[in-house]
PDB file of C-alpha atoms and ligand atoms in Angstrom:
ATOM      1  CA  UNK A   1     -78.341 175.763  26.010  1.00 98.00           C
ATOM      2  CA  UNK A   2     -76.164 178.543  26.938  1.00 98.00           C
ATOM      3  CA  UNK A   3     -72.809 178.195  28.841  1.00 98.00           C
ATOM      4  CA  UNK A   4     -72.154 180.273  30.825  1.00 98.00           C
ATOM      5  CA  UNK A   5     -68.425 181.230  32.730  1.00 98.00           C
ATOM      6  CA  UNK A   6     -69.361 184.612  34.512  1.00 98.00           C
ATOM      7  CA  UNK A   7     -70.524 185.302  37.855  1.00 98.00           C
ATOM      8  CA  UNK A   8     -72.348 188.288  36.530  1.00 98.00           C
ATOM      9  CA  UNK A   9     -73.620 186.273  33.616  1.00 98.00           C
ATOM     10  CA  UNK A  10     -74.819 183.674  35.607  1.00 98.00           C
ATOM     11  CA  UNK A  11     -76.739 186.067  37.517  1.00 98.00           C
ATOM     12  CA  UNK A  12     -78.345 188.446  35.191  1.00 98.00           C
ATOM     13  CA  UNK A  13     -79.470 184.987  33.045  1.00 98.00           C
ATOM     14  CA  UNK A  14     -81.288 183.941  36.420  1.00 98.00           C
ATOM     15  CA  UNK A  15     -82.491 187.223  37.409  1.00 98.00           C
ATOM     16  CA  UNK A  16     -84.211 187.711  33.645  1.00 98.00           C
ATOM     17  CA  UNK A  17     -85.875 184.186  34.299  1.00 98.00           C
ATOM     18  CA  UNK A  18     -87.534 185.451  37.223  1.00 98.00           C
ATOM     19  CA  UNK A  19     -88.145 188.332  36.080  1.00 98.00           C
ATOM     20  CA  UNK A  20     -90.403 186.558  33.340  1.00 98.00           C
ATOM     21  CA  UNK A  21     -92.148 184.931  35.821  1.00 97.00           C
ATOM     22  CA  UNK A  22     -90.126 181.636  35.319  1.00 95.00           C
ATOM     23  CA  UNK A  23     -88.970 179.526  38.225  1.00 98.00           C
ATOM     24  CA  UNK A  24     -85.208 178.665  38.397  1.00 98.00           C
ATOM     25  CA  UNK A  25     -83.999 174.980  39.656  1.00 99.00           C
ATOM     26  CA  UNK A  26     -80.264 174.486  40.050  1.00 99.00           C
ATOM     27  CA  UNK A  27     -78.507 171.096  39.966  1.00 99.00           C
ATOM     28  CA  UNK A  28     -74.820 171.868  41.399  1.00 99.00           C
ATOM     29  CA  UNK A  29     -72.092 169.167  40.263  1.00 98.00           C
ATOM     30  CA  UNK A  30     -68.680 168.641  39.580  1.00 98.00           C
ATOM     31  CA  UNK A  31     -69.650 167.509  36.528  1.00 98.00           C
ATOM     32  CA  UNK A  32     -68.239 163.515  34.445  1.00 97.00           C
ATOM     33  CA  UNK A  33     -71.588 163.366  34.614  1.00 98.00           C
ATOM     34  CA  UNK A  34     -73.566 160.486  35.435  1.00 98.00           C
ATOM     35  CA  UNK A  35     -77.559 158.580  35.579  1.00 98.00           C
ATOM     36  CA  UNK A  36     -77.355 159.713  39.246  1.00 98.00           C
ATOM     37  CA  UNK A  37     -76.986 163.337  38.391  1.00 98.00           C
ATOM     38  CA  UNK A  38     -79.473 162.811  35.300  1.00 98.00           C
ATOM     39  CA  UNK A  39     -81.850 161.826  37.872  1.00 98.00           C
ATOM     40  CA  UNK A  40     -81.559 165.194  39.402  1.00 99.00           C
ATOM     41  CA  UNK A  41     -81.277 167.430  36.231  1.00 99.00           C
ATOM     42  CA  UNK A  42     -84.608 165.242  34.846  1.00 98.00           C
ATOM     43  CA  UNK A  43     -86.479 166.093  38.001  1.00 98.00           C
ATOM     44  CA  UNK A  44     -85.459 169.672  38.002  1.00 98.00           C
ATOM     45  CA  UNK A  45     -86.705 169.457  33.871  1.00 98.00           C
ATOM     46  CA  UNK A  46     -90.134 168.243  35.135  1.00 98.00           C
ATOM     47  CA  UNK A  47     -90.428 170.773  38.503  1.00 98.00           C
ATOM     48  CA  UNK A  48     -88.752 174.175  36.829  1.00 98.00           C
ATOM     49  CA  UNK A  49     -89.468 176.390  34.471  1.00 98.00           C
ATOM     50  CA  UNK A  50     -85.696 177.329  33.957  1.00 98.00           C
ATOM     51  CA  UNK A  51     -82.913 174.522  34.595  1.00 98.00           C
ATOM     52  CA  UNK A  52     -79.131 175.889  35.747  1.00 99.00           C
ATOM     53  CA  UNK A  53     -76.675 173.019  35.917  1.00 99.00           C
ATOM     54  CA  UNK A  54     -73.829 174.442  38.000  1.00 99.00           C
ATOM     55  CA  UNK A  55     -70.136 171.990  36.851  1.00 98.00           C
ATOM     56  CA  UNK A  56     -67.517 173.066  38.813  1.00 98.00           C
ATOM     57  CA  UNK A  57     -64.810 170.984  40.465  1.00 98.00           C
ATOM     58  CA  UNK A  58     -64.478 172.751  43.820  1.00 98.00           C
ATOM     59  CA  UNK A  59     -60.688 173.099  44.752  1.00 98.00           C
ATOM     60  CA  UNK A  60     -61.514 173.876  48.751  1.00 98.00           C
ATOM     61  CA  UNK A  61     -63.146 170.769  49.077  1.00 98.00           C
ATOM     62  CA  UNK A  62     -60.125 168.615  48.348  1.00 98.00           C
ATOM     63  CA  UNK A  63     -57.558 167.730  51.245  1.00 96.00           C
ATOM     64  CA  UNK A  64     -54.000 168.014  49.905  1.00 95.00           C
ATOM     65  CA  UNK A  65     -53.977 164.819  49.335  1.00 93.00           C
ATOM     66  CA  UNK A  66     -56.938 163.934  47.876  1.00 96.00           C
ATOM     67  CA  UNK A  67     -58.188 163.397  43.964  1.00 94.00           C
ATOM     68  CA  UNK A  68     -58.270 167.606  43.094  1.00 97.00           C
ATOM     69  CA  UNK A  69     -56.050 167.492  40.106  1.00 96.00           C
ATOM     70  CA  UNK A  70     -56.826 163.639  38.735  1.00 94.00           C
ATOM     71  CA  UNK A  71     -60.842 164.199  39.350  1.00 96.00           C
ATOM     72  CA  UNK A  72     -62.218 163.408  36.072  1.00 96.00           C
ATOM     73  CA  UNK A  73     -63.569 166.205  33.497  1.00 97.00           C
ATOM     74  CA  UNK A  74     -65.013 166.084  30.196  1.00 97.00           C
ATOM     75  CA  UNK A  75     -67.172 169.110  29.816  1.00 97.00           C
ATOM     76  CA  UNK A  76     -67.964 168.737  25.741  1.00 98.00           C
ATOM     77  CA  UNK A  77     -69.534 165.156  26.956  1.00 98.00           C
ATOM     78  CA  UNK A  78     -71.044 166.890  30.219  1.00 98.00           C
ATOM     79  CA  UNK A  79     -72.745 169.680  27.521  1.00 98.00           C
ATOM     80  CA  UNK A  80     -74.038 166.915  24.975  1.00 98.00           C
ATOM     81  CA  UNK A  81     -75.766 165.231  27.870  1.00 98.00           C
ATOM     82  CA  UNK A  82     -77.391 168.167  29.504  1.00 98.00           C
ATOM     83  CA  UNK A  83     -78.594 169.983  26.207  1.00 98.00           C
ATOM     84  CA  UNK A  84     -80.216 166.090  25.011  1.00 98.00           C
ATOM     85  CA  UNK A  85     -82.159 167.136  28.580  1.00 98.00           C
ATOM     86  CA  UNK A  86     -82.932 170.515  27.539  1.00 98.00           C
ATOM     87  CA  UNK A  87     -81.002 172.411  30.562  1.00 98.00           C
ATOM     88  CA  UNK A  88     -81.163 175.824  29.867  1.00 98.00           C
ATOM     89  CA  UNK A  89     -77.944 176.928  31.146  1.00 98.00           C
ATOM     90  CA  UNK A  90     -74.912 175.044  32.226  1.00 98.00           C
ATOM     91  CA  UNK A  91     -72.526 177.167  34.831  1.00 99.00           C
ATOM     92  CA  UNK A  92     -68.851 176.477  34.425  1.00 98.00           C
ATOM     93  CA  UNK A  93     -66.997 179.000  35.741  1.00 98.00           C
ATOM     94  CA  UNK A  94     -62.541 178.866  36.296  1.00 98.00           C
ATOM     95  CA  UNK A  95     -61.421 178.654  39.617  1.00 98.00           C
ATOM     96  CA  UNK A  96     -59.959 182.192  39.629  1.00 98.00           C
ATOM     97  CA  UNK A  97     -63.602 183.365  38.968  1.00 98.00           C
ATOM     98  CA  UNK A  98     -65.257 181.964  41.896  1.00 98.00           C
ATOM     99  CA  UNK A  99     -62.622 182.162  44.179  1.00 98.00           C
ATOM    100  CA  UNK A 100     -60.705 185.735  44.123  1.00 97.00           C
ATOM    101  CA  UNK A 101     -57.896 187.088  44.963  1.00 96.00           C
ATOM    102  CA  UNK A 102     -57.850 187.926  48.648  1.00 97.00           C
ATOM    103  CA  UNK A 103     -60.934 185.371  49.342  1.00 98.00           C
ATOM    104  CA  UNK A 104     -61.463 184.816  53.337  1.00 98.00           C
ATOM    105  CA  UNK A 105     -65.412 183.950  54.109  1.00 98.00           C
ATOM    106  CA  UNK A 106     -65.947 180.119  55.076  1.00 98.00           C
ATOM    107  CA  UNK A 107     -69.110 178.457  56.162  1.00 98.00           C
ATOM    108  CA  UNK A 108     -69.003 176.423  58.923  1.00 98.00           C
ATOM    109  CA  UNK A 109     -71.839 173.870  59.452  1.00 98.00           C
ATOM    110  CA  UNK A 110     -70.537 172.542  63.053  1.00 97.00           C
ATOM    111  CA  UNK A 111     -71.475 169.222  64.678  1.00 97.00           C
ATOM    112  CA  UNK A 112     -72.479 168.052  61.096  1.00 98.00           C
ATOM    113  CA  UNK A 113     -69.302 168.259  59.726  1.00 98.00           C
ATOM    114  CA  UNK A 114     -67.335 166.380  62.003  1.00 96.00           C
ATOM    115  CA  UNK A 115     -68.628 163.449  61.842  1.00 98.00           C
ATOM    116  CA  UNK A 116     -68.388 160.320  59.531  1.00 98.00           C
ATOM    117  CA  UNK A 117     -66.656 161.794  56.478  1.00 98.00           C
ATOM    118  CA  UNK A 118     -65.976 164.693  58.052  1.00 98.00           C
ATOM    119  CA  UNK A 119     -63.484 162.715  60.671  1.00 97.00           C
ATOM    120  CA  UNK A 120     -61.208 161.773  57.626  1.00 96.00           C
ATOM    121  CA  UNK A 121     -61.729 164.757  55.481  1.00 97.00           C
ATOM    122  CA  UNK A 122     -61.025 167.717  57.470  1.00 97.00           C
ATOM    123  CA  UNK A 123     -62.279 171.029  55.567  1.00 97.00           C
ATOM    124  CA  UNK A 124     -63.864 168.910  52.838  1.00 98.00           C
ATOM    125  CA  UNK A 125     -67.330 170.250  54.917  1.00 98.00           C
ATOM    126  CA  UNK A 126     -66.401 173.819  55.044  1.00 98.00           C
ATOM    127  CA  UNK A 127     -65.415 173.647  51.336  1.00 98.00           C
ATOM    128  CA  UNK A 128     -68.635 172.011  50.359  1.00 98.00           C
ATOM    129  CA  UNK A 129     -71.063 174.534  52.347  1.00 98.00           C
ATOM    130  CA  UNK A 130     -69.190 177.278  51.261  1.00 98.00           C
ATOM    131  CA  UNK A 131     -69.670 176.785  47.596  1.00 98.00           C
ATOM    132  CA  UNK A 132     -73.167 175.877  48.112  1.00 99.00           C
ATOM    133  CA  UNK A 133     -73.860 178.985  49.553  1.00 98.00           C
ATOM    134  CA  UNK A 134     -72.178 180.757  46.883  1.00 98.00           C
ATOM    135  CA  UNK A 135     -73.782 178.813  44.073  1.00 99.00           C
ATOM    136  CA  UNK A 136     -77.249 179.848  45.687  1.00 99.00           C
ATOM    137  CA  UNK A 137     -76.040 183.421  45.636  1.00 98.00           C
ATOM    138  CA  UNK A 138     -74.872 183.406  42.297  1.00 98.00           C
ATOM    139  CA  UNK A 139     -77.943 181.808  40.600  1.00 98.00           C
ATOM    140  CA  UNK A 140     -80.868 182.366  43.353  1.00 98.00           C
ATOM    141  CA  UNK A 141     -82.747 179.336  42.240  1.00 98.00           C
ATOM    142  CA  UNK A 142     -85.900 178.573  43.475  1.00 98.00           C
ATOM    143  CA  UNK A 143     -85.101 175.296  44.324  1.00 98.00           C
ATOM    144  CA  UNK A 144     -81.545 172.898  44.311  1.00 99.00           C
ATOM    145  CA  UNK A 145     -81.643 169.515  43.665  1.00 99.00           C
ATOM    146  CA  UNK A 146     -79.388 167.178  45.828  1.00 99.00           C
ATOM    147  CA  UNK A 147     -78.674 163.327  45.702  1.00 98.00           C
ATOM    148  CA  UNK A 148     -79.263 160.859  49.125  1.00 98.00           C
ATOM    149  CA  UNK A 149     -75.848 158.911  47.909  1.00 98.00           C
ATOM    150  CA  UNK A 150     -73.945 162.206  49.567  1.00 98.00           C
ATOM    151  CA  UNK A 151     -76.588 161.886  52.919  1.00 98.00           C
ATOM    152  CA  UNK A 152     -74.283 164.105  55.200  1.00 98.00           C
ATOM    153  CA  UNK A 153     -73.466 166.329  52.169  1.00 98.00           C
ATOM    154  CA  UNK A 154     -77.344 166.559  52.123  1.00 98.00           C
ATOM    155  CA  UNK A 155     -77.969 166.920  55.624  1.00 98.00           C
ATOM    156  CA  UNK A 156     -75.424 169.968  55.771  1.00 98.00           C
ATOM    157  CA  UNK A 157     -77.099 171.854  52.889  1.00 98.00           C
ATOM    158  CA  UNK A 158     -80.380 171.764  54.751  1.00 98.00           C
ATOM    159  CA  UNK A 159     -79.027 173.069  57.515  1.00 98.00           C
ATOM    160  CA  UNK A 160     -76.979 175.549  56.143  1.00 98.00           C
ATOM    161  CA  UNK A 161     -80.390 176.699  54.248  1.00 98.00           C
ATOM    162  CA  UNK A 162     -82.187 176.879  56.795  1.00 98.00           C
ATOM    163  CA  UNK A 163     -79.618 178.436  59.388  1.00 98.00           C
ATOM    164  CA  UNK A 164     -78.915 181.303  56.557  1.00 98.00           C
ATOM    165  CA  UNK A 165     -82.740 182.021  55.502  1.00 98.00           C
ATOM    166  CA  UNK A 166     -81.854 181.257  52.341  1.00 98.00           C
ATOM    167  CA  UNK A 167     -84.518 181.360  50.030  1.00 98.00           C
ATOM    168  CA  UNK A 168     -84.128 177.838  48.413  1.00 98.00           C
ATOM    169  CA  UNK A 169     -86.001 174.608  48.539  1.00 98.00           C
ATOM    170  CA  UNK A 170     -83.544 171.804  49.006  1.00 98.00           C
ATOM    171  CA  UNK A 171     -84.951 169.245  47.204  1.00 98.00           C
ATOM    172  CA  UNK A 172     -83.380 165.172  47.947  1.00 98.00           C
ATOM    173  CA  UNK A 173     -83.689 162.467  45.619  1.00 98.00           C
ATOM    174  CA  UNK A 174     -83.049 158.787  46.317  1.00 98.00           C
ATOM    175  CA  UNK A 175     -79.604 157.244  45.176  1.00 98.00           C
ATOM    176  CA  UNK A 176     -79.324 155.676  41.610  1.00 98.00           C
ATOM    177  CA  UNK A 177     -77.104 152.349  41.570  1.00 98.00           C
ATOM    178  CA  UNK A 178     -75.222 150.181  38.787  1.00 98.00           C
ATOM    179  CA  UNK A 179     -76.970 147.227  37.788  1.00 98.00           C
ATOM    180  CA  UNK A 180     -75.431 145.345  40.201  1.00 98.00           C
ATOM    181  CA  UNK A 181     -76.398 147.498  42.980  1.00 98.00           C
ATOM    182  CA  UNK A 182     -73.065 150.248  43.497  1.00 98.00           C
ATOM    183  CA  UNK A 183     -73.928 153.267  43.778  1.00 98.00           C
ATOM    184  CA  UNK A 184     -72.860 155.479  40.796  1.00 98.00           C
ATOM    185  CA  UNK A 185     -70.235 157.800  41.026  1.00 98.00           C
ATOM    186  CA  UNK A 186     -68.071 159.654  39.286  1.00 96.00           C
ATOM    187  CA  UNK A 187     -65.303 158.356  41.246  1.00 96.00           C
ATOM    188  CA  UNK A 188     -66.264 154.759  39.970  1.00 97.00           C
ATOM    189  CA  UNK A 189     -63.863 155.665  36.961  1.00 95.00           C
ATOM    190  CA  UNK A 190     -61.126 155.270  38.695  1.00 96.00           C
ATOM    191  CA  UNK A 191     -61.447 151.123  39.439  1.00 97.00           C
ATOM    192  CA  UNK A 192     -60.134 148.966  37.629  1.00 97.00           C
ATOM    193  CA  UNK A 193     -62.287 145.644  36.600  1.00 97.00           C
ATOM    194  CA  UNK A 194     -60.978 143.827  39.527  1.00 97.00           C
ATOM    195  CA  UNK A 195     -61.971 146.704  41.985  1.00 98.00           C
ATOM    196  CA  UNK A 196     -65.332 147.200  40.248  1.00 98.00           C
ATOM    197  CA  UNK A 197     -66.336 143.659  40.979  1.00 97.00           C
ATOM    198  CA  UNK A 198     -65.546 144.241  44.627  1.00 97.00           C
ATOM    199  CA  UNK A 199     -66.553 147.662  45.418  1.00 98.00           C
ATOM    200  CA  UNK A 200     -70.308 145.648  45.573  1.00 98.00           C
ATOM    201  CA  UNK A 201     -69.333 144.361  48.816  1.00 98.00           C
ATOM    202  CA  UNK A 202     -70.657 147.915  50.262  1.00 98.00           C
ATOM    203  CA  UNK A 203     -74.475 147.900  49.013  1.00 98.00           C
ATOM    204  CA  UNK A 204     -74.340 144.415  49.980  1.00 98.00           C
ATOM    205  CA  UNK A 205     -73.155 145.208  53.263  1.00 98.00           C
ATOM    206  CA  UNK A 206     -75.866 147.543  53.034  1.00 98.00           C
ATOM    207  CA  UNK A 207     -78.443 145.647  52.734  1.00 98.00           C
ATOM    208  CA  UNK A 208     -77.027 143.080  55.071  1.00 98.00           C
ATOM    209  CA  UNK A 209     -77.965 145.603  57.757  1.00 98.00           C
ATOM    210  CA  UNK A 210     -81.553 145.990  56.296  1.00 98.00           C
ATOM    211  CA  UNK A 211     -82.010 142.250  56.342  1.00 98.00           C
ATOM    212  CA  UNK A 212     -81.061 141.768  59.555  1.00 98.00           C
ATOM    213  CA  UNK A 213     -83.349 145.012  60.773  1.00 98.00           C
ATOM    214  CA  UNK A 214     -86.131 143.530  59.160  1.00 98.00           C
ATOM    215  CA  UNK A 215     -85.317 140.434  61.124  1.00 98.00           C
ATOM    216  CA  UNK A 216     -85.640 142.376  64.352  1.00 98.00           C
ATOM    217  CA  UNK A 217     -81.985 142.921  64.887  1.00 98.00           C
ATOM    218  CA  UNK A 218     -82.118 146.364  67.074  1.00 98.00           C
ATOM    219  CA  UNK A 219     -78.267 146.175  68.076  1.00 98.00           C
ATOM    220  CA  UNK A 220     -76.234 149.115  65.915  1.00 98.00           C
ATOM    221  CA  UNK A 221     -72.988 147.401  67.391  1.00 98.00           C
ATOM    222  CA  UNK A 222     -73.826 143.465  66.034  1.00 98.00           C
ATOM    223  CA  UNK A 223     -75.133 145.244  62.834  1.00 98.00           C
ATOM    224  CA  UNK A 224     -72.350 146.593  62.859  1.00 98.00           C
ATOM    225  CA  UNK A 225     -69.808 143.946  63.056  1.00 98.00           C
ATOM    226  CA  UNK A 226     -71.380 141.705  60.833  1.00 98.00           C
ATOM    227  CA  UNK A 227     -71.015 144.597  58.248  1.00 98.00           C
ATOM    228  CA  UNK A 228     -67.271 145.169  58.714  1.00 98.00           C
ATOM    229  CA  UNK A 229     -66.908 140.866  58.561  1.00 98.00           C
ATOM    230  CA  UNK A 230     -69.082 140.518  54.903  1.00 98.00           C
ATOM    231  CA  UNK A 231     -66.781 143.830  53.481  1.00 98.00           C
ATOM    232  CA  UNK A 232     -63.104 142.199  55.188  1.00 97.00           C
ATOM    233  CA  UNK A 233     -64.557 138.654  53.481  1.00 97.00           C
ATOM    234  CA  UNK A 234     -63.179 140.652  50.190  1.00 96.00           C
ATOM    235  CA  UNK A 235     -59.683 141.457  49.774  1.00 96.00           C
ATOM    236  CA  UNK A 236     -58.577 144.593  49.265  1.00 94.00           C
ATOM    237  CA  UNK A 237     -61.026 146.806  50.792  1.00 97.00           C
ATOM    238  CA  UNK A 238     -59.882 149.184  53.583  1.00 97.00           C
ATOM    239  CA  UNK A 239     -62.688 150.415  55.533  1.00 98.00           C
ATOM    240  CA  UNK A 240     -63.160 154.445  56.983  1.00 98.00           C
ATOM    241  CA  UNK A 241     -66.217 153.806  58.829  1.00 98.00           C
ATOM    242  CA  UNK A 242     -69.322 151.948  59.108  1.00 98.00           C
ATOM    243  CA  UNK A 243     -72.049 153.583  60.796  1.00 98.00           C
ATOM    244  CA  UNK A 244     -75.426 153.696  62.895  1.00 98.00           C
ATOM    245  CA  UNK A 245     -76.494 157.163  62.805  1.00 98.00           C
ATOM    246  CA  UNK A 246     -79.665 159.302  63.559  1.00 98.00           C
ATOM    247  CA  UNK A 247     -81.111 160.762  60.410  1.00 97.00           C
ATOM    248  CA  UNK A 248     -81.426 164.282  61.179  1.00 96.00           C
ATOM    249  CA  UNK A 249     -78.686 164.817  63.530  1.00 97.00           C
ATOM    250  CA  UNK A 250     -75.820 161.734  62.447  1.00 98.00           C
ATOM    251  CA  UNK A 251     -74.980 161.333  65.709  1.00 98.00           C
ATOM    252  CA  UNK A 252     -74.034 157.348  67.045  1.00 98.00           C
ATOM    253  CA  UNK A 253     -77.262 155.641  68.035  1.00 98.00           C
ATOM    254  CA  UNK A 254     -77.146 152.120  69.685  1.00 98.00           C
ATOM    255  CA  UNK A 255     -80.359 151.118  68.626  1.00 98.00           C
ATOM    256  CA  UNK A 256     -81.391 151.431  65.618  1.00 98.00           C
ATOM    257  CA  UNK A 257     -85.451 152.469  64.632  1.00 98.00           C
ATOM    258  CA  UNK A 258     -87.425 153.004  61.835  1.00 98.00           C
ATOM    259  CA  UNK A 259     -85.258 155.624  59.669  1.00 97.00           C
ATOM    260  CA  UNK A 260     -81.701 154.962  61.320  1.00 98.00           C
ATOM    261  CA  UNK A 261     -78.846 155.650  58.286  1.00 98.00           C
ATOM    262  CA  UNK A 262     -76.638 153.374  58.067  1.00 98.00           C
ATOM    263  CA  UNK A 263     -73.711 154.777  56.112  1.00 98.00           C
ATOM    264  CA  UNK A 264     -70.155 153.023  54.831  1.00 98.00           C
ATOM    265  CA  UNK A 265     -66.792 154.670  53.426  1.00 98.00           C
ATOM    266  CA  UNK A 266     -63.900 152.378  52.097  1.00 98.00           C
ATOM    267  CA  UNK A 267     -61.042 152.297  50.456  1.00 98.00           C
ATOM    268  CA  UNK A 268     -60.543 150.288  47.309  1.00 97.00           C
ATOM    269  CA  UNK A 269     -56.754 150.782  46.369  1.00 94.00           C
ATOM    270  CA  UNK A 270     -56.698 154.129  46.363  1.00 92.00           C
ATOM    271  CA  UNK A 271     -60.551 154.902  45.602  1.00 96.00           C
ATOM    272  CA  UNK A 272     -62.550 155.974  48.633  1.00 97.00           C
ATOM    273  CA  UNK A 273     -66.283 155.129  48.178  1.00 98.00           C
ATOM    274  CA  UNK A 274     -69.246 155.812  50.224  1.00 98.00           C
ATOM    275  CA  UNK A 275     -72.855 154.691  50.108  1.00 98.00           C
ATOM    276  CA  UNK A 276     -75.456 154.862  52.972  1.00 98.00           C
ATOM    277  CA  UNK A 277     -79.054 153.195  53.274  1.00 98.00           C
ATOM    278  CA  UNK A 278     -81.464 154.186  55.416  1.00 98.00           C
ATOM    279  CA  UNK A 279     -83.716 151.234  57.668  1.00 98.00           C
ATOM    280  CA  UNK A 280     -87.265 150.355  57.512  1.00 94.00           C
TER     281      UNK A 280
HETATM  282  P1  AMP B 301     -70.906 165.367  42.535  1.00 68.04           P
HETATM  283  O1  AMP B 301     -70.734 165.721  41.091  1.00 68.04           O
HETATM  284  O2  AMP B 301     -70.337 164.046  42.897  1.00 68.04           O
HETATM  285  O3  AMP B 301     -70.493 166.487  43.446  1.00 68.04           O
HETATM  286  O4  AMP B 301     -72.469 165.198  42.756  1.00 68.04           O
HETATM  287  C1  AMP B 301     -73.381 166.187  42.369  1.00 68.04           C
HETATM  288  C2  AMP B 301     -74.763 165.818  42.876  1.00 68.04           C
HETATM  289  O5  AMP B 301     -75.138 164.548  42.333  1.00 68.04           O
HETATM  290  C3  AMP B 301     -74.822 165.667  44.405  1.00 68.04           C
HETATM  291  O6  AMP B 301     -76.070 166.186  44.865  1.00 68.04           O
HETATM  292  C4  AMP B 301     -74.759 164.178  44.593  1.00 68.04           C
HETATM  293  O7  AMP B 301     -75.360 163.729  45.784  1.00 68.04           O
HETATM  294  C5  AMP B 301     -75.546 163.698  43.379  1.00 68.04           C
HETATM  295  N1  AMP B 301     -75.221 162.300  43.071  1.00 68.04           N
HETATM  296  C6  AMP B 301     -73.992 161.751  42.905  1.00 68.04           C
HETATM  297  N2  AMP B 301     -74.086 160.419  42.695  1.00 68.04           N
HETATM  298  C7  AMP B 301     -75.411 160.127  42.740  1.00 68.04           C
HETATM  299  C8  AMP B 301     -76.164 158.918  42.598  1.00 68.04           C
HETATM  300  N3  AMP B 301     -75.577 157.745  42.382  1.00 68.04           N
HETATM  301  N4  AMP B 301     -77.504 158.992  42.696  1.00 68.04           N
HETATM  302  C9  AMP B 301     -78.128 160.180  42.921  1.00 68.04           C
HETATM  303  N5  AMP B 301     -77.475 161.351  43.060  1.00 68.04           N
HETATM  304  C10 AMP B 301     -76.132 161.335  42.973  1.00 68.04           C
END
């Protein structure tokens, strides 16, 4: 497995893949990796001739005060675990390198970025779909490999794909979970044992809102509010938002249908989770 820190690396390693005939399938995280982004890796293994893993810890998706500095790293554990999948290449490039001197292009993917996270992370969008795009210019893959646990993350990268003709199949792939039902993330770290037990209020929450869908419950508002009572019944948790939103667009609905996302971001001390769930 090579690993690689160079723009220019990066690209002629992709471009002599092709070049050999061999497809290219990126997987872009910011690496302290976990089963969630295995999943994606493993499925890129079994769809692509040639698997990039892109690590990087994008500084223009923070807010000021958000996690930048504190986000967890461990790239010699990140390697081990990507070259026991047989990645070919892992992409780990400094800050400096991706970002230059004198740097002024942002993507903008409007309507879809202001929205549920969006609302109380201003510019974490524009950070995201910038380095996307970049990532997709830097290694061309054939296809990138995204996880449904970051749905409006997701949604935005389609878009953005699409919008750009960029020559990439976005590839989604469901959301992995503890055993207990939270969603992994690399965030998760950051609880303590107390806050771990709790955080499970959200996929229960969750699936609250599936149960009572199945049930026939149409209302997005009494969904809605029984959601917000089961995740205040546990102290501690500060909700962002709870959510009724159409898939494709993430716009409010008021009635929810076959598909309807139902998404969640809270507070736990200082951690801010998210998880989503779509109805059926
Ligand atoms: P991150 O390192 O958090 O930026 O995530 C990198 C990629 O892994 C993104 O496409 C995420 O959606 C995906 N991902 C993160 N957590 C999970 C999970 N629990 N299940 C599936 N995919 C995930």
């Amino acid at each position: 497995m090579r690993v690689i820190k160079k723009v220019s690396e990066m690209r002629l390693f992709s471009r002599k893949a092709k070049a050999r005939g061999k497809s290219v399938g990126l997987v872009p995280t910011m690496g302290a990796l976990h089963e969630g982004h295995l999943s994606l890796v493993t499925e890129a293994r079994n769809r692509c001739k040639t698997v990039v893993v892109s690590i990087f810890v994008n500084p223009s998706q923070f807010g000021p005060a958000e996690d930048f500095k504190n986000y967890p790293r461990d790239l010699r554990r990140d390697n081990k675990l990507l070259s026991d999948l047989e990645v070919d290449a892992v992409f780990a490039p400094s800050a400096n390198e991706i970002y230059e001197e004198g740097f002024k292009t942002w993507i903008e993917v409007a309507k879809l970025s202001d929205v549920m996270c969006g609302r109380s992370r201003p510019g974490h969008f524009r950070g995201v779909a910038t380095i996307v795009a970049k990532l997709f210019n830097i290694v061309e893959p054939d296809m990138a490999f995204f996880g449904e646990k970051d749905y409006q993350q997701l949604a935005i990268i389609k878009q953005l794909t699409r919008d750009l003709n960029l020559p990439v199949d976005v590839i989604a792939l469901p959301t992995v979970r503890e055993y207990d039902g939270l969603a992994m993330s690399s965030r998760n770290t950051y609880l303590s044992p107390v806050e771990r037990k709790k955080a499970v209020v959200l996929y229960q929450a969750l699936c609250l809102a599936k149960e009572m869908f199945a049930g026939g419950e149409k209302d997005a508002r009494k969904i809605v509010s029984r959601m917000r009572s089961l995740i205040h019944s546990e102290p501690g948790l500060k909700i962002d938002y709870i959510c009724a939103v159409d898939q494709q667009t993430l716009q409010d609905v008021d009635r929810l249908k076959h598909g309807t996302l139902i998404a969640v971001a809270a507070y736990i001390g200082k951690v801010r989770l998210i998880d989503n769930m779509s109805v059926s």
